[in-house]
Short mmCIF file of C-alpha atoms in Angstrom, two decimals:
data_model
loop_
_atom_site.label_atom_id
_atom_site.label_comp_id
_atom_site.label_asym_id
_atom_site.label_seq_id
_atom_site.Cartn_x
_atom_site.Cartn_y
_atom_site.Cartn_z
CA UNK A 14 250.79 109.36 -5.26
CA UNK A 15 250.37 113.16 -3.96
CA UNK A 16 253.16 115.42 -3.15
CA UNK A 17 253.80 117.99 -0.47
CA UNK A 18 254.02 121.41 -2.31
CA UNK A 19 256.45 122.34 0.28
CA UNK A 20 259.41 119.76 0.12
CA UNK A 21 258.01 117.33 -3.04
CA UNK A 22 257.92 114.90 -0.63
CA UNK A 23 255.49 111.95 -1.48
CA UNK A 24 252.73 111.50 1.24
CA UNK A 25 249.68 108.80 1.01
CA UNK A 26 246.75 111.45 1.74
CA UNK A 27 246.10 115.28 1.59
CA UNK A 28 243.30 115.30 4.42
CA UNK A 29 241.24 113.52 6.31
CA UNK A 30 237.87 113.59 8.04
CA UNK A 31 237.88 114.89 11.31
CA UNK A 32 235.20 115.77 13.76
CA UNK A 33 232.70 118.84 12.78
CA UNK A 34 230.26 119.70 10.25
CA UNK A 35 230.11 117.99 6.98
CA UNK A 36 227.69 119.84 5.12
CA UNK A 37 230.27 123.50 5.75
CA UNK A 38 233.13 121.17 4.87
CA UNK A 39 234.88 121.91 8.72
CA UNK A 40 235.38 118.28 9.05
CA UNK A 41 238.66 118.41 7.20
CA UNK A 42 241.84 118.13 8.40
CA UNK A 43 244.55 118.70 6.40
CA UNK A 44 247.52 116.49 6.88
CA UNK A 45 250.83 117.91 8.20
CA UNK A 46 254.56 116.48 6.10
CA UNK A 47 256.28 114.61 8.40
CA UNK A 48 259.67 115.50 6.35
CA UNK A 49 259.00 119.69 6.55
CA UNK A 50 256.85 119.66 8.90
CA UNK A 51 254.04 122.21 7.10
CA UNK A 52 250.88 121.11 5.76
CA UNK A 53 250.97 118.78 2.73
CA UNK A 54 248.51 121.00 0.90
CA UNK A 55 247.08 124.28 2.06
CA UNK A 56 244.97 124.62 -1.39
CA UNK A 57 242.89 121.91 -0.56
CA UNK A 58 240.51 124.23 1.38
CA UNK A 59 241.37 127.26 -1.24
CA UNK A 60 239.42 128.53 -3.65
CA UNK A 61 239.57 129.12 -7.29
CA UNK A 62 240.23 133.02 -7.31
CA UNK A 63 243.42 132.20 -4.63
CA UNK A 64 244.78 129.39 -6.25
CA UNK A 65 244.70 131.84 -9.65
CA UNK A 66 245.60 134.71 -8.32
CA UNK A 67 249.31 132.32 -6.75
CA UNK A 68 249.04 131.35 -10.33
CA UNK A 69 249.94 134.60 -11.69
CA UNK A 70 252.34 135.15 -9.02
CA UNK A 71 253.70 132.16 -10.85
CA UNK A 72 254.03 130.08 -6.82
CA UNK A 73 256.02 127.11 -7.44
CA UNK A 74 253.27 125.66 -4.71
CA UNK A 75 250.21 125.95 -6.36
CA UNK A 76 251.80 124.44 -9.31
CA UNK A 77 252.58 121.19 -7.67
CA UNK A 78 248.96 121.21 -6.40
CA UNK A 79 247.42 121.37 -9.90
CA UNK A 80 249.57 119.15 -11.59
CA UNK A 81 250.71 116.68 -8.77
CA UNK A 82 248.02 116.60 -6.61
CA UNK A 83 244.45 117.76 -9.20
CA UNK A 84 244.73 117.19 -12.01
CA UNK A 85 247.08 114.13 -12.82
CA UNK A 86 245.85 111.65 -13.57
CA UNK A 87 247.63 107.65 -13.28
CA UNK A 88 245.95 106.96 -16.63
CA UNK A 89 247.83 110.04 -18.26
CA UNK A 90 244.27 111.44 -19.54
CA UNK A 91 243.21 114.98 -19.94
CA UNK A 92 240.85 115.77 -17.28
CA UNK A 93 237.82 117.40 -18.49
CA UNK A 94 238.39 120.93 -16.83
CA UNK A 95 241.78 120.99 -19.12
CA UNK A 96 239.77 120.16 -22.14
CA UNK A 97 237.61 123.10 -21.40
CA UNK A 98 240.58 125.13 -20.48
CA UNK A 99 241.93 124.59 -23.91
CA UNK A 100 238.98 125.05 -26.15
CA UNK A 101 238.55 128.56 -24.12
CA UNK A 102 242.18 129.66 -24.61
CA UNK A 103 241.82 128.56 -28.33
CA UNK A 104 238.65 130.37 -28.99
CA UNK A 105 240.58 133.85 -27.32
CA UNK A 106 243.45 133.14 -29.10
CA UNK A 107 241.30 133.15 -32.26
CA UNK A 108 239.68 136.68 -31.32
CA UNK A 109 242.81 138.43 -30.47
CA UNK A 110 245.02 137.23 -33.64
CA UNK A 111 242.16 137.77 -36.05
CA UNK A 112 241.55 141.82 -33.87
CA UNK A 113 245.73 142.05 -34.23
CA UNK A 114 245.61 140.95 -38.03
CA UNK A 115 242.39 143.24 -38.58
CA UNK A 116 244.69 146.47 -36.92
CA UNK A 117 246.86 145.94 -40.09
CA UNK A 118 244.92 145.69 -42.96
CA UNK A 119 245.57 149.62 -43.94
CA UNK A 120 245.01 150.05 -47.88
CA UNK A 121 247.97 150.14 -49.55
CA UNK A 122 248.57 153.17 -51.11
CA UNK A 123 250.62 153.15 -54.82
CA UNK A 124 253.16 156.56 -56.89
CA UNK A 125 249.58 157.84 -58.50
CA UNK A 126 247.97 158.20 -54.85
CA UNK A 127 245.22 155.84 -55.74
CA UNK A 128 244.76 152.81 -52.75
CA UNK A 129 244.42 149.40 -53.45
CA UNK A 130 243.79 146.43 -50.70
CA UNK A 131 246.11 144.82 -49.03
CA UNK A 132 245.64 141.29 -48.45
CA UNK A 133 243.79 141.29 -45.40
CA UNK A 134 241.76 143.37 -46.90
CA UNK A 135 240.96 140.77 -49.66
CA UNK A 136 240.38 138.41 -46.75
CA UNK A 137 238.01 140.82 -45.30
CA UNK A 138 235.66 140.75 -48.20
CA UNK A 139 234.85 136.89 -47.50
CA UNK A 140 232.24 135.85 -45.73
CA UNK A 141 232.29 135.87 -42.39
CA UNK A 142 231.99 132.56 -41.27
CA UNK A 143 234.74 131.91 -43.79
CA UNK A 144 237.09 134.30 -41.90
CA UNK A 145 236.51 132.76 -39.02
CA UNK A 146 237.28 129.23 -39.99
CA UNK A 147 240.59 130.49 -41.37
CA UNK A 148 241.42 132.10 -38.11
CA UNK A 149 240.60 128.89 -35.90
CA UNK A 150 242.82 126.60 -38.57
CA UNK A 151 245.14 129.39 -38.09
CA UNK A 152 245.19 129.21 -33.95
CA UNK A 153 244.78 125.02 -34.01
CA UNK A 154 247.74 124.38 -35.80
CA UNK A 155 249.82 127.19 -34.03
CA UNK A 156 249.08 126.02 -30.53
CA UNK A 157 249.53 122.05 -31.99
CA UNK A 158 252.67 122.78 -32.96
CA UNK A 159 253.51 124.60 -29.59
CA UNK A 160 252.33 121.59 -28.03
CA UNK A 161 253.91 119.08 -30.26
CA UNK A 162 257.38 120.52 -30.29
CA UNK A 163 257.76 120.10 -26.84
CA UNK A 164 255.80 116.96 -26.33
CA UNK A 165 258.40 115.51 -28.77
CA UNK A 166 261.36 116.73 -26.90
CA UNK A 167 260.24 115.29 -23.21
CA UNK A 168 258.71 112.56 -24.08
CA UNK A 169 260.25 111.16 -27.53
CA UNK A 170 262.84 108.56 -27.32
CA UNK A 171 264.10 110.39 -29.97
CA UNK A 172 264.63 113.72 -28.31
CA UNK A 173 267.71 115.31 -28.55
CA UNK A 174 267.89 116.59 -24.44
CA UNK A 175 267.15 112.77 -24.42
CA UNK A 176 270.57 111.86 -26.20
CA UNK A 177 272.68 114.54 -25.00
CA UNK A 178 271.72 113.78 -21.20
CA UNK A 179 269.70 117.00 -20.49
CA UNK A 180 266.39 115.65 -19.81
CA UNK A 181 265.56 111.93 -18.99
CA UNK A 182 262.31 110.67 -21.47
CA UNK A 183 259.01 111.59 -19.57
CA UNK A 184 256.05 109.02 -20.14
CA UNK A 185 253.52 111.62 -19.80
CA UNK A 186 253.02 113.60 -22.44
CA UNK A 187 249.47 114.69 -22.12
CA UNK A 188 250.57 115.91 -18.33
CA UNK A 189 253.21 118.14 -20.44
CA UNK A 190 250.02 119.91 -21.85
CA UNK A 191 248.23 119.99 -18.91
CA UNK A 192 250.85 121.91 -17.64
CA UNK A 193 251.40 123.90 -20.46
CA UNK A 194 247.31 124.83 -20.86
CA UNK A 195 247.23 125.64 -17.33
CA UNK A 196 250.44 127.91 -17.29
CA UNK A 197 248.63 129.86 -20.40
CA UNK A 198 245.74 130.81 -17.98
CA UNK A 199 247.27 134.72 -17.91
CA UNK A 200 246.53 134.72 -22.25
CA UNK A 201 242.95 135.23 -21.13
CA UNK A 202 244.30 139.01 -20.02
CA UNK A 203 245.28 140.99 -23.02
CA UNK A 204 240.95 140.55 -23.69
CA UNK A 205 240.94 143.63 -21.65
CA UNK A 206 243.48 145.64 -23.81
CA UNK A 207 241.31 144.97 -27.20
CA UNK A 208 237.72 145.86 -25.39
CA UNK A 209 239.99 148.81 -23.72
CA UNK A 210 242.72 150.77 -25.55
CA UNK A 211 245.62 151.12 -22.82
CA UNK A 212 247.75 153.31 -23.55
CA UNK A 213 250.84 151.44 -21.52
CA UNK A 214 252.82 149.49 -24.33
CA UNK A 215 255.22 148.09 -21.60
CA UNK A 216 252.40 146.91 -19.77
CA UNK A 217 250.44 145.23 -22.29
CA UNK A 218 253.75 143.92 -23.58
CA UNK A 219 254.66 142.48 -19.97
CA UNK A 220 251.62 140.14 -20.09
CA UNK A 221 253.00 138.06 -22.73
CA UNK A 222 256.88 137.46 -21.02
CA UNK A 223 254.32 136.77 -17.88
CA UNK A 224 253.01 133.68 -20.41
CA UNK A 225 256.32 132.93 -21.28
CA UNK A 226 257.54 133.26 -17.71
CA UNK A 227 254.30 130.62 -15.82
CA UNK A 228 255.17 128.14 -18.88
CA UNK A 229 258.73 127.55 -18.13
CA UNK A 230 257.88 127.87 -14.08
CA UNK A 231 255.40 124.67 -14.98
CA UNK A 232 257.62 122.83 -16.96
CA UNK A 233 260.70 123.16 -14.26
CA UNK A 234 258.02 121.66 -11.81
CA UNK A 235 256.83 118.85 -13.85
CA UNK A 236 259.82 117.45 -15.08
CA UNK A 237 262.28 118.79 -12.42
CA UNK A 238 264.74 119.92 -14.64
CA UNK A 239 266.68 123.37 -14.29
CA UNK A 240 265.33 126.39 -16.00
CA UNK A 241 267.79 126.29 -18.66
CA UNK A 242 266.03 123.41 -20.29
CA UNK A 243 262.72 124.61 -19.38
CA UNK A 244 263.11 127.89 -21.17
CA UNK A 245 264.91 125.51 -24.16
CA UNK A 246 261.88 123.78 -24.38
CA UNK A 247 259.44 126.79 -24.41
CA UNK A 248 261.85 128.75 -26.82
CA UNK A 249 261.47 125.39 -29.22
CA UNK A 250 257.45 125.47 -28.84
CA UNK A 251 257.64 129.40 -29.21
CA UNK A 252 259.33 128.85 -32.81
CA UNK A 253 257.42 125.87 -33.55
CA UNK A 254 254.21 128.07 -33.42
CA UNK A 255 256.10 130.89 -35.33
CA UNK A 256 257.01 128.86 -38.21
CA UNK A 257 253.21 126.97 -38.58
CA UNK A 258 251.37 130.39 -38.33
CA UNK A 259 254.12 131.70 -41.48
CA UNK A 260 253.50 128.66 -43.38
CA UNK A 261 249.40 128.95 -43.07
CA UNK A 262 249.73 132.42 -43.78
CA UNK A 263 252.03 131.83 -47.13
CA UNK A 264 249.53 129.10 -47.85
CA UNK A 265 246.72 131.73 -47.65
CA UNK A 266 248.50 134.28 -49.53
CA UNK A 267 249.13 136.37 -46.64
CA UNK A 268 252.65 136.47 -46.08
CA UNK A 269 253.25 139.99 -45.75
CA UNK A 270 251.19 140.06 -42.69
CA UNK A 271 252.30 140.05 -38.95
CA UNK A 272 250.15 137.73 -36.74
CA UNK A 273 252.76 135.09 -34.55
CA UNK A 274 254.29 139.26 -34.06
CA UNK A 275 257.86 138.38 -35.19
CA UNK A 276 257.96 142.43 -35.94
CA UNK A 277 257.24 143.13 -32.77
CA UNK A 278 260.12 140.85 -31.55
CA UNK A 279 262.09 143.81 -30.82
CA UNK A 280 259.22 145.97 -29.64
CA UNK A 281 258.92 142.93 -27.15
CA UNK A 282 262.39 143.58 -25.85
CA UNK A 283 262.16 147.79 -25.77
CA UNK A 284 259.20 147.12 -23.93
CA UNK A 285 260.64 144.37 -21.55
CA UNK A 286 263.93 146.82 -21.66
CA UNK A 287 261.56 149.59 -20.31
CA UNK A 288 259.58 147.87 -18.03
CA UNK A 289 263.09 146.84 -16.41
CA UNK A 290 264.65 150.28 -16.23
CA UNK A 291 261.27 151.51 -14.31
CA UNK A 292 261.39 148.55 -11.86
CA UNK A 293 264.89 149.25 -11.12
CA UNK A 294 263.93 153.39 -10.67
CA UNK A 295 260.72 152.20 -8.38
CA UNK A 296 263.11 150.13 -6.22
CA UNK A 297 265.85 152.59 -6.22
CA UNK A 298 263.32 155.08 -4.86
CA UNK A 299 261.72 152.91 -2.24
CA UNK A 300 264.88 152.18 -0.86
CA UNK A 301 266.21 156.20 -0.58
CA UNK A 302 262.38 156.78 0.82
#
């Protein structure tokens, strides 16, 4: 049953057809709450670019309109936009760790002054196609294990948020991705700083807390827990993903590279640090001015 994305209050229909033009689509009416009052669900005659743009903005509204009201489904199923969604995250996901991994494959350099490859660079001398499977294995089981972790501790009747009262057992578990693919929808950013070198660390850095940020904001709506378990949940996945990229890299014989960025952990939180301090000074000065 649909939700109001003002109050969560369940309602039997969005809209219905009213008098005017059916061809323009000015035949619908949308149908007003009768618990707040607003309308039910204003993105009903949005468009895409809106409802993503309130998606960055992380809007608890347009959250409960994609997962309560689109794309839900009573069968639990993934709808075939999500499926879509996810192959196209995966495949940018594959690009940017392989042109991150690439950035550090400097040769490594011995006492005598003579250079030798490092492993990447050993990598780099496969074939092509070859490099690229490696990277997609790479991505897959990262982003299972994101999604697996946390799958296991909502809906598992083995979860321990289960036992220790946190978080009741959800039944959905393919909504739990849905709402974690569609929360991911900013990844498809940080494109722009590989085709264009900005020269804005805390910037660039921002746009992953922003993922981090939209995937606990989803999970608080689906499951309506607090945010303490939601960002407990998306720490777990976070890990999860850390520790399966490690292991296929030590499998591969690339251990001493970087590409979940657990060395920039703390260039993560200097950037965050800094982006902080200059929101504070921009706020300080637009309330003197």
């Amino acid at each position: 049953m649909p939700i109001c994305i003002e109050c969560r209050h369940p309602v039997k229909t969005l809209w219905r057809e009213g008098a005017g033009d059916k061809s323009t689509g000015h035949n619908i009416r949308l149908t007003v709450c009768k618990n707040c009052g607003r309308f039910c669900d204003k993105y009903v005659e949005h468009d895409f670019v809106v409802i993503f743009i309130d998606l960055v903005l992380i809007k608890p509204q347009v959250y409960r309109h994609l997962l309560h009201n689109t794309l839900m489904k009573d069968e639990d199923k993934f709808a075939p936009s999500i499926i879509r969604l996810g192959v196209l995250l995966l495949l940018f996901d594959v690009y940017l760790t392989w042109a991150r991994i690439e950035k550090q494959s400097v040769p490594e350099v011995d006492a005598a002054g003579s250079s030798s490859l490092s492993n990447f660079g050993r990598l780099a001398q496969q074939p092509i196609v070859l490099q690229y499977i490696f990277f997609l294995i790479l991505c897959s089981l990262s982003t299972l294990a994101f999604h697996g972790s946390i799958r296991f501790l909502t809906s598992s009747r083995y979860s321990p948020l289960s036992f220790l009262g946190l978080l009741p057992q959800y039944s959905r578990p393919n909504s739990v991705s849905t709402a974690l693919l569609v929360s991911s929808l900013t990844k498809l950013f940080p494109i722009l700083m590989v085709i264009w070198a900005y020269d804005v660390p805390a910037a660039a850095r921002s746009l992953g807390w922003a993922v981090v940020a939209n995937n606990v904001e989803a999970l608080k709506i689906l499951l309506d827990c607090n945010y303490g378990v939601a960002a407990v949940l998306t720490m777990a996945g976070a890990l999860s993903r850390w520790a399966m990229g490690r292991a296929v890299l030590w499998a591969a014989g690339l251990e001493g590279v970087d590409s979940a960025g657990e060395n920039s952990v703390a260039e993560d939180g200097r950037a965050l640090g800094a982006l902080l301090v200059h929101a504070k000074e921009w706020a300080e000065r637009l309330a003197v001015g």
